[in-house]
Structure formats: structure tokens, C-alpha cells
Amino acid sequence: MALVISFCIALSDPEADEFNGIVRHIIKKSLFTERQVEIILRQRRRLGPGLGISRGAYYRQAAQSREKIERLYYTVSLLQGLGVLESRDIGVMSDLAEKIGELKSSDVPPDREVDITSVLDKIVSQACKT
């Protein structure tokens, strides 16, 4: 759960409406769509509907996002409880989330974004092998 909370905090900059390439890469690999992440952030800031979609579509996607977060919490709790995810795995993911928070608002050149996302992919892949 610390990972999910850290990731949400890492993305919660109210000034940044655009995602950089690194955050977009992570979103593509996540359980959420970019629109769902935008909605999660809007709700976290208590901004309500927007994003050029109808209120009905917004609230439907907000409910879907909330359900995904709940399912993610249960999944992480289950896997950690069964010993599939160990404390060190959660620590590594929490550290990654912290780094993402530092990178999300920085101006990273496109060639560096590729390097960074490649390292992130390797870290996650390595964590999944153990």
C-alpha cells in the first residue's frame, strides 16, 4: 500500500497538468489509463469534472478508478500477506515512486527519458523475477 500511496503523492503536483514521457511510460505499464490518472488527481485536489468530458462519463470513470485502487490495495495486501511481495520489494517500489516524484516535474531531455524508462523497466522486471 505504501507504493500506491507514494505513487499518488508523486503525481499530485497541482501545477503540472501535463505528464512527461517518463510518467506517460509508467502509466502505459500500469493498470490505469492516462485519463483515469487525470481523474484520480482531479478528485484528490477536489476539482470535480473537467477534462472536456461529460459529467456522467467523468463520474463513471471516477468510480472505475476508485474500484481499481481498492482492488490494487487488496492485491498488494494479499501478495504481501502470502509472502509473494516482501518488505524489500515494497521498499524498492516506494523508492521508485519517490524518484518518479522528483522526475515528474523536471525537464528531462527525450534521450534521457528513454534511458530512465529503460532502467525503470529493468528494476521492475528484476523485482518480478525474485
mmCIF file with all atom_site columns, N, CA and C in Angstrom, residues 19-88:
data_model
loop_
_atom_site.group_PDB
_atom_site.id
_atom_site.type_symbol
_atom_site.label_atom_id
_atom_site.label_alt_id
_atom_site.label_comp_id
_atom_site.label_asym_id
_atom_site.label_entity_id
_atom_site.label_seq_id
_atom_site.pdbx_PDB_ins_code
_atom_site.Cartn_x
_atom_site.Cartn_y
_atom_site.Cartn_z
_atom_site.occupancy
_atom_site.B_iso_or_equiv
_atom_site.pdbx_formal_charge
_atom_site.auth_seq_id
_atom_site.auth_comp_id
_atom_site.auth_asym_id
_atom_site.auth_atom_id
_atom_site.pdbx_PDB_model_num
ATOM 1   N N  . PHE A 1 19 ? 1.748   15.318  -18.322 1.00 0.00 ? 19 PHE A N  1
ATOM 2   C CA . PHE A 1 19 ? 2.664   14.287  -17.859 1.00 0.00 ? 19 PHE A CA 1
ATOM 3   C C  . PHE A 1 19 ? 3.874   14.280  -18.781 1.00 0.00 ? 19 PHE A C  1
ATOM 4   N N  . ASN A 1 20 ? 5.049   14.108  -18.205 1.00 0.00 ? 20 ASN A N  1
ATOM 5   C CA . ASN A 1 20 ? 6.225   13.985  -19.060 1.00 0.00 ? 20 ASN A CA 1
ATOM 6   C C  . ASN A 1 20 ? 6.296   12.557  -19.591 1.00 0.00 ? 20 ASN A C  1
ATOM 7   N N  . GLY A 1 21 ? 7.272   12.304  -20.457 1.00 0.00 ? 21 GLY A N  1
ATOM 8   C CA . GLY A 1 21 ? 7.388   10.995  -21.095 1.00 0.00 ? 21 GLY A CA 1
ATOM 9   C C  . GLY A 1 21 ? 7.603   9.859   -20.119 1.00 0.00 ? 21 GLY A C  1
ATOM 10  N N  . ILE A 1 22 ? 8.303   10.140  -19.031 1.00 0.00 ? 22 ILE A N  1
ATOM 11  C CA . ILE A 1 22 ? 8.572   9.095   -18.035 1.00 0.00 ? 22 ILE A CA 1
ATOM 12  C C  . ILE A 1 22 ? 7.270   8.678   -17.355 1.00 0.00 ? 22 ILE A C  1
ATOM 13  N N  . VAL A 1 23 ? 6.480   9.654   -16.927 1.00 0.00 ? 23 VAL A N  1
ATOM 14  C CA . VAL A 1 23 ? 5.207   9.347   -16.264 1.00 0.00 ? 23 VAL A CA 1
ATOM 15  C C  . VAL A 1 23 ? 4.259   8.676   -17.252 1.00 0.00 ? 23 VAL A C  1
ATOM 16  N N  . ARG A 1 24 ? 4.222   9.139   -18.493 1.00 0.00 ? 24 ARG A N  1
ATOM 17  C CA . ARG A 1 24 ? 3.373   8.501   -19.504 1.00 0.00 ? 24 ARG A CA 1
ATOM 18  C C  . ARG A 1 24 ? 3.771   7.029   -19.711 1.00 0.00 ? 24 ARG A C  1
ATOM 19  N N  . HIS A 1 25 ? 5.063   6.764   -19.739 1.00 0.00 ? 25 HIS A N  1
ATOM 20  C CA . HIS A 1 25 ? 5.557   5.385   -19.895 1.00 0.00 ? 25 HIS A CA 1
ATOM 21  C C  . HIS A 1 25 ? 5.062   4.512   -18.736 1.00 0.00 ? 25 HIS A C  1
ATOM 22  N N  . ILE A 1 26 ? 5.154   5.044   -17.528 1.00 0.00 ? 26 ILE A N  1
ATOM 23  C CA . ILE A 1 26 ? 4.724   4.283   -16.351 1.00 0.00 ? 26 ILE A CA 1
ATOM 24  C C  . ILE A 1 26 ? 3.218   4.064   -16.378 1.00 0.00 ? 26 ILE A C  1
ATOM 25  N N  . ILE A 1 27 ? 2.466   5.074   -16.779 1.00 0.00 ? 27 ILE A N  1
ATOM 26  C CA . ILE A 1 27 ? 1.010   4.922   -16.867 1.00 0.00 ? 27 ILE A CA 1
ATOM 27  C C  . ILE A 1 27 ? 0.652   3.827   -17.866 1.00 0.00 ? 27 ILE A C  1
ATOM 28  N N  . LYS A 1 28 ? 1.337   3.795   -19.011 1.00 0.00 ? 28 LYS A N  1
ATOM 29  C CA . LYS A 1 28 ? 1.052   2.764   -20.021 1.00 0.00 ? 28 LYS A CA 1
ATOM 30  C C  . LYS A 1 28 ? 1.284   1.361   -19.475 1.00 0.00 ? 28 LYS A C  1
ATOM 31  N N  . LYS A 1 29 ? 2.230   1.221   -18.553 1.00 0.00 ? 29 LYS A N  1
ATOM 32  C CA . LYS A 1 29 ? 2.539   -0.085  -17.975 1.00 0.00 ? 29 LYS A CA 1
ATOM 33  C C  . LYS A 1 29 ? 1.686   -0.383  -16.741 1.00 0.00 ? 29 LYS A C  1
ATOM 34  N N  . SER A 1 30 ? 0.904   0.583   -16.303 1.00 0.00 ? 30 SER A N  1
ATOM 35  C CA . SER A 1 30 ? 0.105   0.424   -15.084 1.00 0.00 ? 30 SER A CA 1
ATOM 36  C C  . SER A 1 30 ? -1.271  -0.152  -15.399 1.00 0.00 ? 30 SER A C  1
ATOM 37  N N  . LEU A 1 31 ? -2.081  -0.263  -14.365 1.00 0.00 ? 31 LEU A N  1
ATOM 38  C CA . LEU A 1 31 ? -3.456  -0.736  -14.512 1.00 0.00 ? 31 LEU A CA 1
ATOM 39  C C  . LEU A 1 31 ? -4.407  0.387   -14.927 1.00 0.00 ? 31 LEU A C  1
ATOM 40  N N  . PHE A 1 32 ? -3.911  1.619   -14.940 1.00 0.00 ? 32 PHE A N  1
ATOM 41  C CA . PHE A 1 32 ? -4.743  2.783   -15.180 1.00 0.00 ? 32 PHE A CA 1
ATOM 42  C C  . PHE A 1 32 ? -4.464  3.399   -16.543 1.00 0.00 ? 32 PHE A C  1
ATOM 43  N N  . THR A 1 33 ? -5.490  4.033   -17.098 1.00 0.00 ? 33 THR A N  1
ATOM 44  C CA . THR A 1 33 ? -5.294  4.811   -18.316 1.00 0.00 ? 33 THR A CA 1
ATOM 45  C C  . THR A 1 33 ? -4.855  6.218   -17.906 1.00 0.00 ? 33 THR A C  1
ATOM 46  N N  . GLU A 1 34 ? -4.334  6.952   -18.866 1.00 0.00 ? 34 GLU A N  1
ATOM 47  C CA . GLU A 1 34 ? -3.927  8.326   -18.574 1.00 0.00 ? 34 GLU A CA 1
ATOM 48  C C  . GLU A 1 34 ? -5.136  9.147   -18.092 1.00 0.00 ? 34 GLU A C  1
ATOM 49  N N  . ARG A 1 35 ? -6.282  8.938   -18.710 1.00 0.00 ? 35 ARG A N  1
ATOM 50  C CA . ARG A 1 35 ? -7.495  9.666   -18.311 1.00 0.00 ? 35 ARG A CA 1
ATOM 51  C C  . ARG A 1 35 ? -7.871  9.333   -16.868 1.00 0.00 ? 35 ARG A C  1
ATOM 52  N N  . GLN A 1 36 ? -7.773  8.056   -16.493 1.00 0.00 ? 36 GLN A N  1
ATOM 53  C CA . GLN A 1 36 ? -8.092  7.664   -15.121 1.00 0.00 ? 36 GLN A CA 1
ATOM 54  C C  . GLN A 1 36 ? -7.135  8.305   -14.127 1.00 0.00 ? 36 GLN A C  1
ATOM 55  N N  . VAL A 1 37 ? -5.851  8.384   -14.471 1.00 0.00 ? 37 VAL A N  1
ATOM 56  C CA . VAL A 1 37 ? -4.894  9.035   -13.584 1.00 0.00 ? 37 VAL A CA 1
ATOM 57  C C  . VAL A 1 37 ? -5.236  10.520  -13.456 1.00 0.00 ? 37 VAL A C  1
ATOM 58  N N  . GLU A 1 38 ? -5.609  11.156  -14.558 1.00 0.00 ? 38 GLU A N  1
ATOM 59  C CA . GLU A 1 38 ? -6.015  12.566  -14.503 1.00 0.00 ? 38 GLU A CA 1
ATOM 60  C C  . GLU A 1 38 ? -7.217  12.741  -13.574 1.00 0.00 ? 38 GLU A C  1
ATOM 61  N N  . ILE A 1 39 ? -8.176  11.822  -13.672 1.00 0.00 ? 39 ILE A N  1
ATOM 62  C CA . ILE A 1 39 ? -9.378  11.901  -12.833 1.00 0.00 ? 39 ILE A CA 1
ATOM 63  C C  . ILE A 1 39 ? -9.024  11.675  -11.372 1.00 0.00 ? 39 ILE A C  1
ATOM 64  N N  . ILE A 1 40 ? -8.164  10.707  -11.094 1.00 0.00 ? 40 ILE A N  1
ATOM 65  C CA . ILE A 1 40 ? -7.730  10.455  -9.719  1.00 0.00 ? 40 ILE A CA 1
ATOM 66  C C  . ILE A 1 40 ? -7.093  11.717  -9.140  1.00 0.00 ? 40 ILE A C  1
ATOM 67  N N  . LEU A 1 41 ? -6.240  12.366  -9.927  1.00 0.00 ? 41 LEU A N  1
ATOM 68  C CA . LEU A 1 41 ? -5.578  13.591  -9.455  1.00 0.00 ? 41 LEU A CA 1
ATOM 69  C C  . LEU A 1 41 ? -6.577  14.725  -9.258  1.00 0.00 ? 41 LEU A C  1
ATOM 70  N N  . ARG A 1 42 ? -7.551  14.849  -10.160 1.00 0.00 ? 42 ARG A N  1
ATOM 71  C CA . ARG A 1 42 ? -8.574  15.901  -10.012 1.00 0.00 ? 42 ARG A CA 1
ATOM 72  C C  . ARG A 1 42 ? -9.386  15.658  -8.733  1.00 0.00 ? 42 ARG A C  1
ATOM 73  N N  . GLN A 1 43 ? -9.739  14.404  -8.473  1.00 0.00 ? 43 GLN A N  1
ATOM 74  C CA . GLN A 1 43 ? -10.508 14.110  -7.270  1.00 0.00 ? 43 GLN A CA 1
ATOM 75  C C  . GLN A 1 43 ? -9.681  14.344  -6.020  1.00 0.00 ? 43 GLN A C  1
ATOM 76  N N  . ARG A 1 44 ? -8.411  14.007  -6.078  1.00 0.00 ? 44 ARG A N  1
ATOM 77  C CA . ARG A 1 44 ? -7.521  14.221  -4.931  1.00 0.00 ? 44 ARG A CA 1
ATOM 78  C C  . ARG A 1 44 ? -7.450  15.708  -4.580  1.00 0.00 ? 44 ARG A C  1
ATOM 79  N N  . ARG A 1 45 ? -7.505  16.552  -5.610  1.00 0.00 ? 45 ARG A N  1
ATOM 80  C CA . ARG A 1 45 ? -7.455  18.006  -5.412  1.00 0.00 ? 45 ARG A CA 1
ATOM 81  C C  . ARG A 1 45 ? -8.851  18.612  -5.241  1.00 0.00 ? 45 ARG A C  1
ATOM 82  N N  . ARG A 1 46 ? -9.870  17.737  -5.251  1.00 0.00 ? 46 ARG A N  1
ATOM 83  C CA . ARG A 1 46 ? -11.256 18.158  -5.095  1.00 0.00 ? 46 ARG A CA 1
ATOM 84  C C  . ARG A 1 46 ? -11.684 19.157  -6.184  1.00 0.00 ? 46 ARG A C  1
ATOM 85  N N  . LEU A 1 47 ? -11.283 18.875  -7.428  1.00 0.00 ? 47 LEU A N  1
ATOM 86  C CA . LEU A 1 47 ? -11.586 19.769  -8.536  1.00 0.00 ? 47 LEU A CA 1
ATOM 87  C C  . LEU A 1 47 ? -12.879 19.405  -9.262  1.00 0.00 ? 47 LEU A C  1
ATOM 88  N N  . GLY A 1 48 ? -13.297 18.163  -9.179  1.00 0.00 ? 48 GLY A N  1
ATOM 89  C CA . GLY A 1 48 ? -14.524 17.759  -9.850  1.00 0.00 ? 48 GLY A CA 1
ATOM 90  C C  . GLY A 1 48 ? -14.340 17.591  -11.348 1.00 0.00 ? 48 GLY A C  1
ATOM 91  N N  . PRO A 1 49 ? -15.472 17.478  -12.059 1.00 0.00 ? 49 PRO A N  1
ATOM 92  C CA . PRO A 1 49 ? -15.415 17.204  -13.502 1.00 0.00 ? 49 PRO A CA 1
ATOM 93  C C  . PRO A 1 49 ? -14.640 18.277  -14.265 1.00 0.00 ? 49 PRO A C  1
ATOM 94  N N  . GLY A 1 50 ? -14.221 17.889  -15.389 1.00 0.00 ? 50 GLY A N  1
ATOM 95  C CA . GLY A 1 50 ? -13.468 18.749  -16.288 1.00 0.00 ? 50 GLY A CA 1
ATOM 96  C C  . GLY A 1 50 ? -12.975 17.875  -17.410 1.00 0.00 ? 50 GLY A C  1
ATOM 97  N N  . LEU A 1 51 ? -11.855 18.188  -17.948 1.00 0.00 ? 51 LEU A N  1
ATOM 98  C CA . LEU A 1 51 ? -11.176 17.352  -18.937 1.00 0.00 ? 51 LEU A CA 1
ATOM 99  C C  . LEU A 1 51 ? -11.940 17.219  -20.242 1.00 0.00 ? 51 LEU A C  1
ATOM 100 N N  . GLY A 1 52 ? -12.929 18.057  -20.463 1.00 0.00 ? 52 GLY A N  1
ATOM 101 C CA . GLY A 1 52 ? -13.642 18.017  -21.726 1.00 0.00 ? 52 GLY A CA 1
ATOM 102 C C  . GLY A 1 52 ? -14.517 16.795  -21.935 1.00 0.00 ? 52 GLY A C  1
ATOM 103 N N  . ILE A 1 53 ? -14.985 16.175  -20.843 1.00 0.00 ? 53 ILE A N  1
ATOM 104 C CA . ILE A 1 53 ? -15.893 15.034  -20.965 1.00 0.00 ? 53 ILE A CA 1
ATOM 105 C C  . ILE A 1 53 ? -17.163 15.349  -20.178 1.00 0.00 ? 53 ILE A C  1
ATOM 106 N N  . SER A 1 54 ? -18.227 14.630  -20.473 1.00 0.00 ? 54 SER A N  1
ATOM 107 C CA . SER A 1 54 ? -19.491 14.870  -19.785 1.00 0.00 ? 54 SER A CA 1
ATOM 108 C C  . SER A 1 54 ? -19.370 14.502  -18.307 1.00 0.00 ? 54 SER A C  1
ATOM 109 N N  . ARG A 1 55 ? -20.258 15.068  -17.509 1.00 0.00 ? 55 ARG A N  1
ATOM 110 C CA . ARG A 1 55 ? -20.252 14.755  -16.075 1.00 0.00 ? 55 ARG A CA 1
ATOM 111 C C  . ARG A 1 55 ? -20.483 13.264  -15.844 1.00 0.00 ? 55 ARG A C  1
ATOM 112 N N  . GLY A 1 56 ? -21.387 12.685  -16.609 1.00 0.00 ? 56 GLY A N  1
ATOM 113 C CA . GLY A 1 56 ? -21.677 11.256  -16.466 1.00 0.00 ? 56 GLY A CA 1
ATOM 114 C C  . GLY A 1 56 ? -20.456 10.398  -16.750 1.00 0.00 ? 56 GLY A C  1
ATOM 115 N N  . ALA A 1 57 ? -19.755 10.722  -17.842 1.00 0.00 ? 57 ALA A N  1
ATOM 116 C CA . ALA A 1 57 ? -18.545 9.971   -18.196 1.00 0.00 ? 57 ALA A CA 1
ATOM 117 C C  . ALA A 1 57 ? -17.470 10.167  -17.130 1.00 0.00 ? 57 ALA A C  1
ATOM 118 N N  . TYR A 1 58 ? -17.359 11.385  -16.635 1.00 0.00 ? 58 TYR A N  1
ATOM 119 C CA . TYR A 1 58 ? -16.362 11.670  -15.598 1.00 0.00 ? 58 TYR A CA 1
ATOM 120 C C  . TYR A 1 58 ? -16.635 10.831  -14.352 1.00 0.00 ? 58 TYR A C  1
ATOM 121 N N  . TYR A 1 59 ? -17.873 10.864  -13.868 1.00 0.00 ? 59 TYR A N  1
ATOM 122 C CA . TYR A 1 59 ? -18.185 10.136  -12.638 1.00 0.00 ? 59 TYR A CA 1
ATOM 123 C C  . TYR A 1 59 ? -18.138 8.618   -12.830 1.00 0.00 ? 59 TYR A C  1
ATOM 124 N N  . ARG A 1 60 ? -18.464 8.141   -14.027 1.00 0.00 ? 60 ARG A N  1
ATOM 125 C CA . ARG A 1 60 ? -18.338 6.708   -14.312 1.00 0.00 ? 60 ARG A CA 1
ATOM 126 C C  . ARG A 1 60 ? -16.863 6.295   -14.258 1.00 0.00 ? 60 ARG A C  1
ATOM 127 N N  . GLN A 1 61 ? -15.982 7.088   -14.890 1.00 0.00 ? 61 GLN A N  1
ATOM 128 C CA . GLN A 1 61 ? -14.554 6.771   -14.868 1.00 0.00 ? 61 GLN A CA 1
ATOM 129 C C  . GLN A 1 61 ? -13.959 6.967   -13.472 1.00 0.00 ? 61 GLN A C  1
ATOM 130 N N  . ALA A 1 62 ? -14.492 7.928   -12.724 1.00 0.00 ? 62 ALA A N  1
ATOM 131 C CA . ALA A 1 62 ? -14.021 8.127   -11.346 1.00 0.00 ? 62 ALA A CA 1
ATOM 132 C C  . ALA A 1 62 ? -14.358 6.895   -10.508 1.00 0.00 ? 62 ALA A C  1
ATOM 133 N N  . ALA A 1 63 ? -15.558 6.352   -10.684 1.00 0.00 ? 63 ALA A N  1
ATOM 134 C CA . ALA A 1 63 ? -15.951 5.144   -9.945  1.00 0.00 ? 63 ALA A CA 1
ATOM 135 C C  . ALA A 1 63 ? -15.077 3.958   -10.360 1.00 0.00 ? 63 ALA A C  1
ATOM 136 N N  . GLN A 1 64 ? -14.803 3.823   -11.657 1.00 0.00 ? 64 GLN A N  1
ATOM 137 C CA . GLN A 1 64 ? -13.940 2.738   -12.131 1.00 0.00 ? 64 GLN A CA 1
ATOM 138 C C  . GLN A 1 64 ? -12.535 2.877   -11.538 1.00 0.00 ? 64 GLN A C  1
ATOM 139 N N  . SER A 1 65 ? -12.036 4.099   -11.485 1.00 0.00 ? 65 SER A N  1
ATOM 140 C CA . SER A 1 65 ? -10.695 4.344   -10.934 1.00 0.00 ? 65 SER A CA 1
ATOM 141 C C  . SER A 1 65 ? -10.649 4.002   -9.452  1.00 0.00 ? 65 SER A C  1
ATOM 142 N N  . ARG A 1 66 ? -11.669 4.407   -8.727  1.00 0.00 ? 66 ARG A N  1
ATOM 143 C CA . ARG A 1 66 ? -11.746 4.113   -7.292  1.00 0.00 ? 66 ARG A CA 1
ATOM 144 C C  . ARG A 1 66 ? -11.774 2.601   -7.064  1.00 0.00 ? 66 ARG A C  1
ATOM 145 N N  . GLU A 1 67 ? -12.542 1.897   -7.884  1.00 0.00 ? 67 GLU A N  1
ATOM 146 C CA . GLU A 1 67 ? -12.615 0.434   -7.774  1.00 0.00 ? 67 GLU A CA 1
ATOM 147 C C  . GLU A 1 67 ? -11.256 -0.205  -8.072  1.00 0.00 ? 67 GLU A C  1
ATOM 148 N N  . LYS A 1 68 ? -10.555 0.311   -9.073  1.00 0.00 ? 68 LYS A N  1
ATOM 149 C CA . LYS A 1 68 ? -9.228  -0.219  -9.390  1.00 0.00 ? 68 LYS A CA 1
ATOM 150 C C  . LYS A 1 68 ? -8.253  0.002   -8.231  1.00 0.00 ? 68 LYS A C  1
ATOM 151 N N  . ILE A 1 69 ? -8.327  1.160   -7.606  1.00 0.00 ? 69 ILE A N  1
ATOM 152 C CA . ILE A 1 69 ? -7.448  1.439   -6.469  1.00 0.00 ? 69 ILE A CA 1
ATOM 153 C C  . ILE A 1 69 ? -7.754  0.472   -5.327  1.00 0.00 ? 69 ILE A C  1
ATOM 154 N N  . GLU A 1 70 ? -9.046  0.268   -5.041  1.00 0.00 ? 70 GLU A N  1
ATOM 155 C CA . GLU A 1 70 ? -9.426  -0.690  -3.991  1.00 0.00 ? 70 GLU A CA 1
ATOM 156 C C  . GLU A 1 70 ? -8.879  -2.077  -4.313  1.00 0.00 ? 70 GLU A C  1
ATOM 157 N N  . ARG A 1 71 ? -9.057  -2.510  -5.557  1.00 0.00 ? 71 ARG A N  1
ATOM 158 C CA . ARG A 1 71 ? -8.580  -3.834  -5.962  1.00 0.00 ? 71 ARG A CA 1
ATOM 159 C C  . ARG A 1 71 ? -7.060  -3.916  -5.872  1.00 0.00 ? 71 ARG A C  1
ATOM 160 N N  . LEU A 1 72 ? -6.389  -2.810  -6.189  1.00 0.00 ? 72 LEU A N  1
ATOM 161 C CA . LEU A 1 72 ? -4.932  -2.773  -6.082  1.00 0.00 ? 72 LEU A CA 1
ATOM 162 C C  . LEU A 1 72 ? -4.497  -2.925  -4.629  1.00 0.00 ? 72 LEU A C  1
ATOM 163 N N  . TYR A 1 73 ? -5.166  -2.233  -3.706  1.00 0.00 ? 73 TYR A N  1
ATOM 164 C CA . TYR A 1 73 ? -4.848  -2.363  -2.275  1.00 0.00 ? 73 TYR A CA 1
ATOM 165 C C  . TYR A 1 73 ? -5.027  -3.806  -1.810  1.00 0.00 ? 73 TYR A C  1
ATOM 166 N N  . TYR A 1 74 ? -6.146  -4.418  -2.206  1.00 0.00 ? 74 TYR A N  1
ATOM 167 C CA . TYR A 1 74 ? -6.380  -5.814  -1.828  1.00 0.00 ? 74 TYR A CA 1
ATOM 168 C C  . TYR A 1 74 ? -5.306  -6.724  -2.432  1.00 0.00 ? 74 TYR A C  1
ATOM 169 N N  . THR A 1 75 ? -4.948  -6.474  -3.682  1.00 0.00 ? 75 THR A N  1
ATOM 170 C CA . THR A 1 75 ? -3.947  -7.302  -4.354  1.00 0.00 ? 75 THR A CA 1
ATOM 171 C C  . THR A 1 75 ? -2.592  -7.197  -3.671  1.00 0.00 ? 75 THR A C  1
ATOM 172 N N  . VAL A 1 76 ? -2.159  -5.973  -3.388  1.00 0.00 ? 76 VAL A N  1
ATOM 173 C CA . VAL A 1 76 ? -0.865  -5.781  -2.727  1.00 0.00 ? 76 VAL A CA 1
ATOM 174 C C  . VAL A 1 76 ? -0.893  -6.419  -1.342  1.00 0.00 ? 76 VAL A C  1
ATOM 175 N N  . SER A 1 77 ? -1.996  -6.229  -0.608  1.00 0.00 ? 77 SER A N  1
ATOM 176 C CA . SER A 1 77 ? -2.111  -6.833  0.723   1.00 0.00 ? 77 SER A CA 1
ATOM 177 C C  . SER A 1 77 ? -2.064  -8.351  0.646   1.00 0.00 ? 77 SER A C  1
ATOM 178 N N  . LEU A 1 78 ? -2.780  -8.924  -0.316  1.00 0.00 ? 78 LEU A N  1
ATOM 179 C CA . LEU A 1 78 ? -2.797  -10.371 -0.496  1.00 0.00 ? 78 LEU A CA 1
ATOM 180 C C  . LEU A 1 78 ? -1.406  -10.901 -0.824  1.00 0.00 ? 78 LEU A C  1
ATOM 181 N N  . LEU A 1 79 ? -0.763  -10.288 -1.813  1.00 0.00 ? 79 LEU A N  1
ATOM 182 C CA . LEU A 1 79 ? 0.551   -10.768 -2.229  1.00 0.00 ? 79 LEU A CA 1
ATOM 183 C C  . LEU A 1 79 ? 1.600   -10.594 -1.141  1.00 0.00 ? 79 LEU A C  1
ATOM 184 N N  . GLN A 1 80 ? 1.498   -9.518  -0.394  1.00 0.00 ? 80 GLN A N  1
ATOM 185 C CA . GLN A 1 80 ? 2.438   -9.329  0.709   1.00 0.00 ? 80 GLN A CA 1
ATOM 186 C C  . GLN A 1 80 ? 2.125   -10.324 1.828   1.00 0.00 ? 80 GLN A C  1
ATOM 187 N N  . GLY A 1 81 ? 0.850   -10.526 2.126   1.00 0.00 ? 81 GLY A N  1
ATOM 188 C CA . GLY A 1 81 ? 0.457   -11.472 3.164   1.00 0.00 ? 81 GLY A CA 1
ATOM 189 C C  . GLY A 1 81 ? 0.855   -12.901 2.854   1.00 0.00 ? 81 GLY A C  1
ATOM 190 N N  . LEU A 1 82 ? 0.851   -13.258 1.578   1.00 0.00 ? 82 LEU A N  1
ATOM 191 C CA . LEU A 1 82 ? 1.234   -14.613 1.157   1.00 0.00 ? 82 LEU A CA 1
ATOM 192 C C  . LEU A 1 82 ? 2.739   -14.761 0.951   1.00 0.00 ? 82 LEU A C  1
ATOM 193 N N  . GLY A 1 83 ? 3.459   -13.678 1.136   1.00 0.00 ? 83 GLY A N  1
ATOM 194 C CA . GLY A 1 83 ? 4.909   -13.731 1.003   1.00 0.00 ? 83 GLY A CA 1
ATOM 195 C C  . GLY A 1 83 ? 5.426   -13.605 -0.414  1.00 0.00 ? 83 GLY A C  1
ATOM 196 N N  . VAL A 1 84 ? 4.537   -13.306 -1.354  1.00 0.00 ? 84 VAL A N  1
ATOM 197 C CA . VAL A 1 84 ? 4.965   -13.115 -2.735  1.00 0.00 ? 84 VAL A CA 1
ATOM 198 C C  . VAL A 1 84 ? 5.704   -11.782 -2.863  1.00 0.00 ? 84 VAL A C  1
ATOM 199 N N  . LEU A 1 85 ? 5.141   -10.749 -2.271  1.00 0.00 ? 85 LEU A N  1
ATOM 200 C CA . LEU A 1 85 ? 5.810   -9.453  -2.177  1.00 0.00 ? 85 LEU A CA 1
ATOM 201 C C  . LEU A 1 85 ? 6.407   -9.346  -0.784  1.00 0.00 ? 85 LEU A C  1
ATOM 202 N N  . GLU A 1 86 ? 7.679   -9.110  -0.733  1.00 0.00 ? 86 GLU A N  1
ATOM 203 C CA . GLU A 1 86 ? 8.343   -8.973  0.557   1.00 0.00 ? 86 GLU A CA 1
ATOM 204 C C  . GLU A 1 86 ? 8.539   -7.496  0.863   1.00 0.00 ? 86 GLU A C  1
ATOM 205 N N  . SER A 1 87 ? 8.885   -7.213  2.088   1.00 0.00 ? 87 SER A N  1
ATOM 206 C CA . SER A 1 87 ? 9.081   -5.820  2.508   1.00 0.00 ? 87 SER A CA 1
ATOM 207 C C  . SER A 1 87 ? 10.114  -5.117  1.641   1.00 0.00 ? 87 SER A C  1
ATOM 208 N N  . ARG A 1 88 ? 11.164  -5.834  1.257   1.00 0.00 ? 88 ARG A N  1
ATOM 209 C CA . ARG A 1 88 ? 12.193  -5.193  0.420   1.00 0.00 ? 88 ARG A CA 1
ATOM 210 C C  . ARG A 1 88 ? 11.627  -4.818  -0.948  1.00 0.00 ? 88 ARG A C  1
#
